[in-house]
Tab-separated table of C-alpha atoms and ligand atoms in Angstrom:
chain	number	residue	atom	x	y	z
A	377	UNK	CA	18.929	-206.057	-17.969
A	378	UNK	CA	16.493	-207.298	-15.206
A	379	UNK	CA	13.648	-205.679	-14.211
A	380	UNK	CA	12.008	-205.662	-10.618
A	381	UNK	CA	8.451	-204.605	-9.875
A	382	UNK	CA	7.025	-202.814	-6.906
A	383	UNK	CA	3.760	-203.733	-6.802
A	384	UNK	CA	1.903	-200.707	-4.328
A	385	UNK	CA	-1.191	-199.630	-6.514
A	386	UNK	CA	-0.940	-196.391	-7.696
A	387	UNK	CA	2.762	-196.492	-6.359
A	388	UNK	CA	4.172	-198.777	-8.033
A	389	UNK	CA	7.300	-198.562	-10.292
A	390	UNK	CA	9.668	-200.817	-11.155
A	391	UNK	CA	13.487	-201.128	-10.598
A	392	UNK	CA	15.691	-201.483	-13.705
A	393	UNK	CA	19.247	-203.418	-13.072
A	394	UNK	CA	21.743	-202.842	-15.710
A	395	UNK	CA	25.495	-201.716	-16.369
A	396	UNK	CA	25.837	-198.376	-17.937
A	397	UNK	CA	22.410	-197.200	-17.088
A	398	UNK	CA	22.814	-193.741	-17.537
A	399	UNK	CA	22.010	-193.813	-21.440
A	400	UNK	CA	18.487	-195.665	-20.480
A	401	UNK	CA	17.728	-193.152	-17.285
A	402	UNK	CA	17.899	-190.009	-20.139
A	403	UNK	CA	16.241	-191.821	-22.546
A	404	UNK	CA	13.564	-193.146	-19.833
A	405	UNK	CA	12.828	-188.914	-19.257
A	406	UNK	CA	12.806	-188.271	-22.972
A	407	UNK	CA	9.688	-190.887	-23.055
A	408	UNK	CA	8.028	-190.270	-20.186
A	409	UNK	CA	9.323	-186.411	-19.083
A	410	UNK	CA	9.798	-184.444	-22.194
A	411	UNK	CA	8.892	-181.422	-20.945
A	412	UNK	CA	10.391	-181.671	-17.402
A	413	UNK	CA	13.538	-180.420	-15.885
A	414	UNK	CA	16.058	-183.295	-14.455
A	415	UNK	CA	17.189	-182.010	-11.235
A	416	UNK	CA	20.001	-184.032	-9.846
A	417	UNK	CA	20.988	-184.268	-6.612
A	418	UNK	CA	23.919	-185.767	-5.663
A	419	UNK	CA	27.118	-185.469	-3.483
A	420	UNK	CA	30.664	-184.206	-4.399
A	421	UNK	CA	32.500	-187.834	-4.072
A	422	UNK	CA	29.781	-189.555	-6.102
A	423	UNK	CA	29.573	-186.251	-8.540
A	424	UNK	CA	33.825	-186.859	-8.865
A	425	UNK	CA	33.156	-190.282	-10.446
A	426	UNK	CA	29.507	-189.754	-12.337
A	427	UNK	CA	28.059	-186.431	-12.936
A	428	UNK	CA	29.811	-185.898	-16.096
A	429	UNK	CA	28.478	-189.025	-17.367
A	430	UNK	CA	25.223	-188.426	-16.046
A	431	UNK	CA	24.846	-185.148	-17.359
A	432	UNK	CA	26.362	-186.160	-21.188
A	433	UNK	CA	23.361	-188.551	-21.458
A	434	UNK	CA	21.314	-186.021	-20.915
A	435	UNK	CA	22.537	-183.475	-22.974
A	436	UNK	CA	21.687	-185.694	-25.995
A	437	UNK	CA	18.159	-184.937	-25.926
A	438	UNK	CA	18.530	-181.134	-24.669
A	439	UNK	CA	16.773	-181.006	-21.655
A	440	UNK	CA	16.544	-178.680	-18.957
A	441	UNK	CA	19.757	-179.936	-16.131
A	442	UNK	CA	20.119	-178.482	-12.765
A	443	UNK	CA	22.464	-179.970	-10.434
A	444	UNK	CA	22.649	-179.498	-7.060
A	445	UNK	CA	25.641	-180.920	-5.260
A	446	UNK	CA	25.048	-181.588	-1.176
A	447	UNK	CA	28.017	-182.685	0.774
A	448	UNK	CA	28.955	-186.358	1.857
A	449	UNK	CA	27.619	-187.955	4.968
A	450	UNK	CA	25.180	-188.004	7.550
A	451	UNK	CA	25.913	-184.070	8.472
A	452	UNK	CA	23.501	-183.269	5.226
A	453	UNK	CA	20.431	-184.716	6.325
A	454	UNK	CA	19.485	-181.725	8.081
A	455	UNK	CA	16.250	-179.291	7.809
A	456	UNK	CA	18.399	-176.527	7.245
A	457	UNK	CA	20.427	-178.055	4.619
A	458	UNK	CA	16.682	-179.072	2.810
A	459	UNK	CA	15.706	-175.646	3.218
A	460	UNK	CA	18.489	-174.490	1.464
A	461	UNK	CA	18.550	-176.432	-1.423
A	462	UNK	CA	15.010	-176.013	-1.350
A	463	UNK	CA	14.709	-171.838	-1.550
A	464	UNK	CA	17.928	-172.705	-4.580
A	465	UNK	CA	15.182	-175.046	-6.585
A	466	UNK	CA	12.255	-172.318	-5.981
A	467	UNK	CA	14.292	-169.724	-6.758
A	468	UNK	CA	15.365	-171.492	-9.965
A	469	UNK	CA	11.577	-171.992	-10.880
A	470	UNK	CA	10.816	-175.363	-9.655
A	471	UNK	CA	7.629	-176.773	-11.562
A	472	UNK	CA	5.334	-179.619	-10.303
A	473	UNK	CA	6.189	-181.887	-13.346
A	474	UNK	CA	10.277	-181.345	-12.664
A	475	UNK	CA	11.791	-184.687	-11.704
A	476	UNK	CA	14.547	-185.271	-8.907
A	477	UNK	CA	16.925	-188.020	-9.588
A	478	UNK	CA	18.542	-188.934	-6.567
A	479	UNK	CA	22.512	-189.866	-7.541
A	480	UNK	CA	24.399	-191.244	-4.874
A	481	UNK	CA	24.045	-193.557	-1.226
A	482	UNK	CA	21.799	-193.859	1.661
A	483	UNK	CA	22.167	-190.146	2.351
A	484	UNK	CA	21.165	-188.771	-1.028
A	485	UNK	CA	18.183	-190.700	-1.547
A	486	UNK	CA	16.758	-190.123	1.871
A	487	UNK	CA	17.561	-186.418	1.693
A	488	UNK	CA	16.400	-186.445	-2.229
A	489	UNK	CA	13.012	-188.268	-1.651
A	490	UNK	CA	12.130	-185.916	1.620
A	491	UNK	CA	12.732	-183.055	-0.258
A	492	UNK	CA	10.964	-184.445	-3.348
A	493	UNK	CA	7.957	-185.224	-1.034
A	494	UNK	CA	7.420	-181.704	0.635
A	495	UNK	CA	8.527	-179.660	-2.008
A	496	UNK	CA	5.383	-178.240	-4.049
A	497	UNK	CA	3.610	-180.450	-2.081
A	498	UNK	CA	5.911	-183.509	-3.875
A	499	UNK	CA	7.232	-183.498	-7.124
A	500	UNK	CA	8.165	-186.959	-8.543
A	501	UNK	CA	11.795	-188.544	-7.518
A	502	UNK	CA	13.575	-191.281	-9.056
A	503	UNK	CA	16.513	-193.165	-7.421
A	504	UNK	CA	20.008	-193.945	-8.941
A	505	UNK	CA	21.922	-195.043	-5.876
A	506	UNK	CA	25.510	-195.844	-6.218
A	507	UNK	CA	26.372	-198.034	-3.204
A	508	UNK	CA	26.022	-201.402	-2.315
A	509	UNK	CA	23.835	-200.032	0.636
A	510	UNK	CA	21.407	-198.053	-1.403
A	511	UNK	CA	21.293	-200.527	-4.173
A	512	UNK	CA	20.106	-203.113	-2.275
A	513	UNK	CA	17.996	-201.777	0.437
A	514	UNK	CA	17.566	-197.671	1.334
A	515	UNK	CA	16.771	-196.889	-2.662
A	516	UNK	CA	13.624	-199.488	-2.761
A	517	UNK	CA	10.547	-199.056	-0.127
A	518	UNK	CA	10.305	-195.253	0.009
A	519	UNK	CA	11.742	-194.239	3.447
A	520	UNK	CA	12.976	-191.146	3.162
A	521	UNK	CA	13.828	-188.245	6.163
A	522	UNK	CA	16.495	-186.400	7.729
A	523	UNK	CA	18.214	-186.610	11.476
A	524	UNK	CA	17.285	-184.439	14.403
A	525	UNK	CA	19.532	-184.155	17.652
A	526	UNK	CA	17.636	-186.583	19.090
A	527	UNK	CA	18.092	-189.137	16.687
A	528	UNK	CA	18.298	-190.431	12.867
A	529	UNK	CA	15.587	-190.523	10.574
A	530	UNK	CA	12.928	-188.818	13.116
A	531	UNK	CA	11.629	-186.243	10.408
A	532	UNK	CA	10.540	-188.018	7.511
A	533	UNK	CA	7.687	-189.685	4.796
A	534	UNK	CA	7.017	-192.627	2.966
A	535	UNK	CA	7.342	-191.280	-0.420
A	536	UNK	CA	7.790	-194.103	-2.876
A	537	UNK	CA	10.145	-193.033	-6.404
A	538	UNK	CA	8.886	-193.602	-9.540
A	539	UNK	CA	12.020	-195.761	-10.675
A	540	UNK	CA	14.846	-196.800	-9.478
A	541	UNK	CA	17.777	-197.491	-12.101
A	542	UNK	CA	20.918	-199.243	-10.382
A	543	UNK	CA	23.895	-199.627	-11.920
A	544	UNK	CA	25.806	-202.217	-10.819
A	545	UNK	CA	29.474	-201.072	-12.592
A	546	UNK	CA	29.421	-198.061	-9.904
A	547	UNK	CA	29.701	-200.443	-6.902
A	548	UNK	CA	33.444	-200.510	-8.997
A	549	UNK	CA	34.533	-197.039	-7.522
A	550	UNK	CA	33.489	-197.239	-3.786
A	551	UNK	CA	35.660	-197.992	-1.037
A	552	UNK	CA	36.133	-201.201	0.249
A	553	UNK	CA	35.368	-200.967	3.695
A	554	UNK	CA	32.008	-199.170	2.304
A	555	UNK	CA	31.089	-201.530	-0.184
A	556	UNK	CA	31.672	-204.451	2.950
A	557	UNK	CA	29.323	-202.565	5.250
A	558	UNK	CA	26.519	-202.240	2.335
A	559	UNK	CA	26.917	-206.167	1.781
A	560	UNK	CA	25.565	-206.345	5.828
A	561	UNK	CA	22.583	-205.791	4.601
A	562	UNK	CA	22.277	-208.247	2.091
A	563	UNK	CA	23.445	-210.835	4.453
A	564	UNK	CA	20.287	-210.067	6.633
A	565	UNK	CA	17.626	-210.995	3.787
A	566	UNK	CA	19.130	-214.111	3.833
A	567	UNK	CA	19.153	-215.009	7.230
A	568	UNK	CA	15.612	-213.242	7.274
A	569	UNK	CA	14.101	-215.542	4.809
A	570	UNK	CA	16.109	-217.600	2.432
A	571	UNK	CA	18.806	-220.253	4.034
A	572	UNK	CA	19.528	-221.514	0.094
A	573	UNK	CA	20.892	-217.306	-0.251
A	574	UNK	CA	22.863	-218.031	2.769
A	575	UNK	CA	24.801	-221.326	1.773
A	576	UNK	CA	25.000	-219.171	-1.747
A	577	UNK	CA	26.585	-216.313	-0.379
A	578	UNK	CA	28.588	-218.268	1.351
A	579	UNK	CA	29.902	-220.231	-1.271
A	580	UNK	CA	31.207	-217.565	-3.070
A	581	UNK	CA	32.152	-215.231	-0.493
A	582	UNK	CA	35.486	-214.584	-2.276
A	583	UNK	CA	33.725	-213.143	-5.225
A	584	UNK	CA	31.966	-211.128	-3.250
A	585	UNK	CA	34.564	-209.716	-1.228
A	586	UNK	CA	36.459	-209.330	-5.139
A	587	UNK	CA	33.192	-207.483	-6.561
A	588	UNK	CA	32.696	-210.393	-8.944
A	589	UNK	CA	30.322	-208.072	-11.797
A	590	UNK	CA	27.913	-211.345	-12.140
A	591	UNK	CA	27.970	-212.280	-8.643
A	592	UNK	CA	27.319	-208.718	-7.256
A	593	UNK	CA	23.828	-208.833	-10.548
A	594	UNK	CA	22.640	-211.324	-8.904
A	595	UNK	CA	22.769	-210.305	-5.168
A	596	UNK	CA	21.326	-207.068	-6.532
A	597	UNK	CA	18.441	-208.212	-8.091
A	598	UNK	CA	17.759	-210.817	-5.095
A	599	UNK	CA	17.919	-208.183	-3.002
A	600	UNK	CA	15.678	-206.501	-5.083
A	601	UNK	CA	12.882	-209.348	-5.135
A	602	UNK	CA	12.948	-209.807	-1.340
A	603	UNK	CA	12.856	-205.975	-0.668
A	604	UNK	CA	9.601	-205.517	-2.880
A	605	UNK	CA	7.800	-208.539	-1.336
A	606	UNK	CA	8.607	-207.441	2.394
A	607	UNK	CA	7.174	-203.812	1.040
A	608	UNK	CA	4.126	-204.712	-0.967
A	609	UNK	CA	3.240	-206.611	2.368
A	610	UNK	CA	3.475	-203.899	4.682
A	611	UNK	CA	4.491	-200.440	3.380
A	612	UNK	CA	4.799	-198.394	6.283
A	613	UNK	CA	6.144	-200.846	8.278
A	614	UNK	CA	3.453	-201.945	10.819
A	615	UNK	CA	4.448	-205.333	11.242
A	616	UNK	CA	6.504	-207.308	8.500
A	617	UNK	CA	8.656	-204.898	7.165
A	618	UNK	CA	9.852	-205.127	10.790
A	619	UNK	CA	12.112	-207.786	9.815
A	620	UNK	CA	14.386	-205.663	8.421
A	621	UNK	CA	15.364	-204.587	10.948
A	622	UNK	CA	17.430	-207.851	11.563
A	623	UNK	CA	20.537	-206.300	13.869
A	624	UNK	CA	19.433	-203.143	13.775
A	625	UNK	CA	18.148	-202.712	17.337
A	626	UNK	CA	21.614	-203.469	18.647
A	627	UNK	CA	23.671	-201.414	15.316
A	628	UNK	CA	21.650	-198.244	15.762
A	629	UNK	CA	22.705	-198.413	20.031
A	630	UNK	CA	26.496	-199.314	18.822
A	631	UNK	CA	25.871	-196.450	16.020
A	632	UNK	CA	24.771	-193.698	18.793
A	633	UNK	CA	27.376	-194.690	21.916
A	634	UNK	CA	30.329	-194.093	18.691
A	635	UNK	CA	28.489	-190.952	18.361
A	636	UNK	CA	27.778	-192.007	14.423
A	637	UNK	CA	31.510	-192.380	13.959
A	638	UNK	CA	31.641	-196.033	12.933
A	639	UNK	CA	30.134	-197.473	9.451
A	640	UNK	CA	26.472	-198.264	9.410
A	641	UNK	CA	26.846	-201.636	8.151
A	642	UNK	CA	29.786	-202.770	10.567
A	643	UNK	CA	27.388	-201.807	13.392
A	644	UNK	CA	24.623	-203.855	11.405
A	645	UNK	CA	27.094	-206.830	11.098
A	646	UNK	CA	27.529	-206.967	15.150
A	647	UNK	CA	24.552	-206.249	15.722
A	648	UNK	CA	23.162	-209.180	14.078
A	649	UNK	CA	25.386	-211.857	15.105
A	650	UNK	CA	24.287	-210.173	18.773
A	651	UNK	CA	20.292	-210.779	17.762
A	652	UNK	CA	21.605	-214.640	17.227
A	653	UNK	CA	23.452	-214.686	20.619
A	654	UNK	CA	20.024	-214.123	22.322
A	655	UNK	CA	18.417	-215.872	19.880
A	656	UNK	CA	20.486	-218.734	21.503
A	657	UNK	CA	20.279	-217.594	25.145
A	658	UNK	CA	15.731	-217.484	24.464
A	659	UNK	CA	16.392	-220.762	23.449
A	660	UNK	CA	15.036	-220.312	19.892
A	661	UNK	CA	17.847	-221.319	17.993
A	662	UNK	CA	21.119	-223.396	17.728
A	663	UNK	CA	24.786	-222.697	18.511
A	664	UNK	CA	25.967	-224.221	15.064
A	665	UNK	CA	23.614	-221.539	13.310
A	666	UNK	CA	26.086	-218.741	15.296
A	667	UNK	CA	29.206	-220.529	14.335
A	668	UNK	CA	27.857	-220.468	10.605
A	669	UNK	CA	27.300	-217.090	10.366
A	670	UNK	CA	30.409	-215.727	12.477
A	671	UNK	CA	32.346	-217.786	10.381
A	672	UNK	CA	30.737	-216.378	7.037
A	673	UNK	CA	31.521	-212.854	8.965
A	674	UNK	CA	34.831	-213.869	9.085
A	675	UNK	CA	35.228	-214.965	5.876
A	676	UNK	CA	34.110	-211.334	4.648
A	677	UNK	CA	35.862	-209.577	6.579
A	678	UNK	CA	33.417	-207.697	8.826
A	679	UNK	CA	33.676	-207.006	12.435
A	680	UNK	CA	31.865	-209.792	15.045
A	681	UNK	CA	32.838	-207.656	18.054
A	682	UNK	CA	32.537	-204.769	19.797
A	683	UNK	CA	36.217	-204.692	20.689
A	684	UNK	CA	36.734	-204.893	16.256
A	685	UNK	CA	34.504	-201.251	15.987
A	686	UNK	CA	36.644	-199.667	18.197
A	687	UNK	CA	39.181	-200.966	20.328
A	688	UNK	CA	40.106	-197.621	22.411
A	689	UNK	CA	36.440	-197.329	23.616
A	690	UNK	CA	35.519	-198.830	27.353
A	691	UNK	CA	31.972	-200.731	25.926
A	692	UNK	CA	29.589	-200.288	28.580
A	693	UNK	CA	26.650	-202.970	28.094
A	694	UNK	CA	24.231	-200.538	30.485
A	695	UNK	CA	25.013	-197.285	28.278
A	696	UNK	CA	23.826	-199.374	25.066
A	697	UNK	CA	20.725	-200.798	26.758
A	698	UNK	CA	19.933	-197.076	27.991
A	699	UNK	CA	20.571	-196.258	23.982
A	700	UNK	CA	17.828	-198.490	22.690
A	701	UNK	CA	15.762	-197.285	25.306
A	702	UNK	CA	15.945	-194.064	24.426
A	703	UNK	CA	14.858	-195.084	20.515
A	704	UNK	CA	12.471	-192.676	19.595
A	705	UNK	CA	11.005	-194.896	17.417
A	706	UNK	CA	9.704	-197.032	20.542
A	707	UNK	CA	5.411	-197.679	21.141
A	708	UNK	CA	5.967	-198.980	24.240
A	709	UNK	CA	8.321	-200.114	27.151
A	710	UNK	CA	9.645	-203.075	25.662
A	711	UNK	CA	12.545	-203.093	23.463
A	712	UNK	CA	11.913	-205.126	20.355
A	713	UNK	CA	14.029	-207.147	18.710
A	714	UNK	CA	14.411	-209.269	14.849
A	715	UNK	CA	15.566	-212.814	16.516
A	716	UNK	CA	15.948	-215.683	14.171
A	717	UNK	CA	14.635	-219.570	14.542
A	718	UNK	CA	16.990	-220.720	12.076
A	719	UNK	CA	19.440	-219.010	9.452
A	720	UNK	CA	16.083	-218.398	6.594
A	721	UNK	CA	13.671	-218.067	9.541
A	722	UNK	CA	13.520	-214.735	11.359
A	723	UNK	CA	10.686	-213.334	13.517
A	724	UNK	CA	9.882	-210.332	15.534
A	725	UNK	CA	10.331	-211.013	19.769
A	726	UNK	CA	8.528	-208.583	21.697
A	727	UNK	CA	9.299	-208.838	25.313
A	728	UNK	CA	13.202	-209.756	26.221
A	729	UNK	CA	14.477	-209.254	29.507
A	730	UNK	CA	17.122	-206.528	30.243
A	731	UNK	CA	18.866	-208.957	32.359
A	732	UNK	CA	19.090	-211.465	28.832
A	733	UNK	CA	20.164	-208.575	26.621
A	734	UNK	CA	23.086	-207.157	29.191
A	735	UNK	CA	24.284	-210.387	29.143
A	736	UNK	CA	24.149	-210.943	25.280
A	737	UNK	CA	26.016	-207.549	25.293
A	738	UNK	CA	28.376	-208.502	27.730
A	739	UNK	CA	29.826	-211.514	25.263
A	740	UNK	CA	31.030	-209.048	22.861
A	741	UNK	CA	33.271	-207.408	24.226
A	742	UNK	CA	36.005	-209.664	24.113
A	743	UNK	CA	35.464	-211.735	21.011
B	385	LIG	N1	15.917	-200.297	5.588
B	385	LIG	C1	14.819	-200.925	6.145
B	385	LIG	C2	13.535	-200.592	5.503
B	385	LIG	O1	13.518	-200.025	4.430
B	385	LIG	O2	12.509	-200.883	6.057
């Protein structure tokens, strides 16, 4: 088992890494929650592989259960989808001391931990993601929201859980193409901050791409660390937690002109070899740091191209600049962007030139 703290003051909770963690989540409630009702909230693909297990462990101890199943994707983080499964839990007697355990991806906890924040006025929420995604980045920091028509993630809180219990044997059950696009992410902490996790990853990129049960620990629990450190410095994102967003400015453009129909993480995975492109073109970093991580791309089979998202499509560099203009999310005029100095050495750029990122756009198109 390995523990992770998250140190925020009165928020803080720590995040418990362990195969077959379901036994330790019920008996974690039978110490702490005796008296409180474990709602779960989860989705019907993760609820095939899990609920019954889930459940089981529960049922040991005889608590109160309610579970609420929302369906897959994107299309449930709604306000009228909270509102519904809202009125259900009120209906059903909700009480201030109930806990929400969040079972599933991205889209569970961020619908789980909105709901569990307005709710009441916020009841306490506990995370149990299944993917490589949530396990490694959307489960930790306490972003939670739902979409709008104008964009993703414009209605939301910070809402830290008070656990988060990730169980690394589920990443066993996801599809591959899924479980690739989570591992984006955990190739940006190390080009954020840590070249030694780069030439690691690297190394045993075969593992990765094979699910290796000690390999995929360890990333975890890195992940883990660097996610808590970025958060404990800057919560609600004012400055550091910025970083994150390595690839992110170009991947949520990519994400919007494919009107959402292309994996998160496969946008993420262009998008950051594009933030290393202009890195190059600003003249703040070197070629062979590009070849490196293409080839590492490569080597785990994730797209480096527009053209490898979707072939059919005519890209239009113009339409994806007008995209990140549009970002709600904006303060001001400029566009900002996570550039790197060197792989381990990333930093925020404030002020690129339109002309710079057309033609960083422009070189992915055929590649
Ligand atoms: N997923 C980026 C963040 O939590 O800030």
């Amino acid at each position: 088992m390995k523990t992770v703290n998250v140190s925020l003051k009165d928020r803080s909770y720590q995040i418990i890494i362990k195969k077959n963690i379901f036994a330790n989540i019920a008996a974690h409630h039978f110490s702490n929650y005796k008296k409180s009702k474990a709602i779960i909230i989860t989705d019907k693909n993760v609820a095939k592989h899990y609920i019954k297990k889930f459940v089981s462990s529960f049922n040991k101890y005889k608590f109160d259960i309610q579970v609420i199943e929302i369906l897959p994707g994107e299309k449930s983080k709604d306000l009228l989808v909270i509102k519904k499964v809202a009125e259900k839990l009120l209906k059903s007697n909700v009480k201030r001391n109930d806990i929400i355990y969040a079972l599933g991806g991205g889209v569970v906890g961020d619908f789980s931990g909105f709901l569990a924040s307005i709710i009441l006025r916020g009841i306490k929420f506990i995370q149990v993601p299944t993917t490589l995604l949530s396990q490694v980045d959307s489960s930790v920091g306490g972003k939670t929201g739902v979409n709008t028509s104008t964009g993703k993630n414009l209605i939301g809180s910070f809402y830290q859980p008070t656990a988060v219990f990730i169980d690394p044997n589920t990443l066993k059950s996801l599809p591959q193409k899924e479980f690739m696009s989570g591992y984006s992410e955990v190739l940006k902490y190390s080009l954020i901050n840590d070249k030694k996790f780069f030439y690691w990853l690297d190394l045993n990129s075969n593992k990765i791409i094979s699910k290796n049960s000690k390999i995929m620990t360890e990333i975890i629990n890195n992940c883990c660390i660097k996610k808590s450190i970025i958060v404990k410095k800057d919560e609600k994102e004012l400055n550091h937690r910025m970083l994150l967003n390595l690839g992110h400015t170009f991947a949520h453009a990519i994400e919007k002109e494919l009107k959402y129909k292309v994996k998160h993480g496969e946008a993420v995975s262009v998008g950051i070899l594009m933030a290393i492109r202009l890195s190059i073109l600003l003249n703040k970093t070197k070629h062979t740091n590009y070849n490196l991580i293409k080839s590492h791309l490569n080597k785990v089979n994730l797209p480096t191209s527009l053209i490898c998202l979707n072939s059919k499509k005519k890209w239009n560099a113009r339409s994806l600049i007008r995209n990140m203009l549009s970002d709600k999310k904006r303060v001001d005029k400029n566009i900002k962007f996570i550039l790197l100095h060197d792989i381990g050495k990333a930093y925020i750029e404030n002020s690129v030139s339109y002309e710079k990122i057309y033609l960083t756009i422009k070189e992915f198109f055929n590649e």
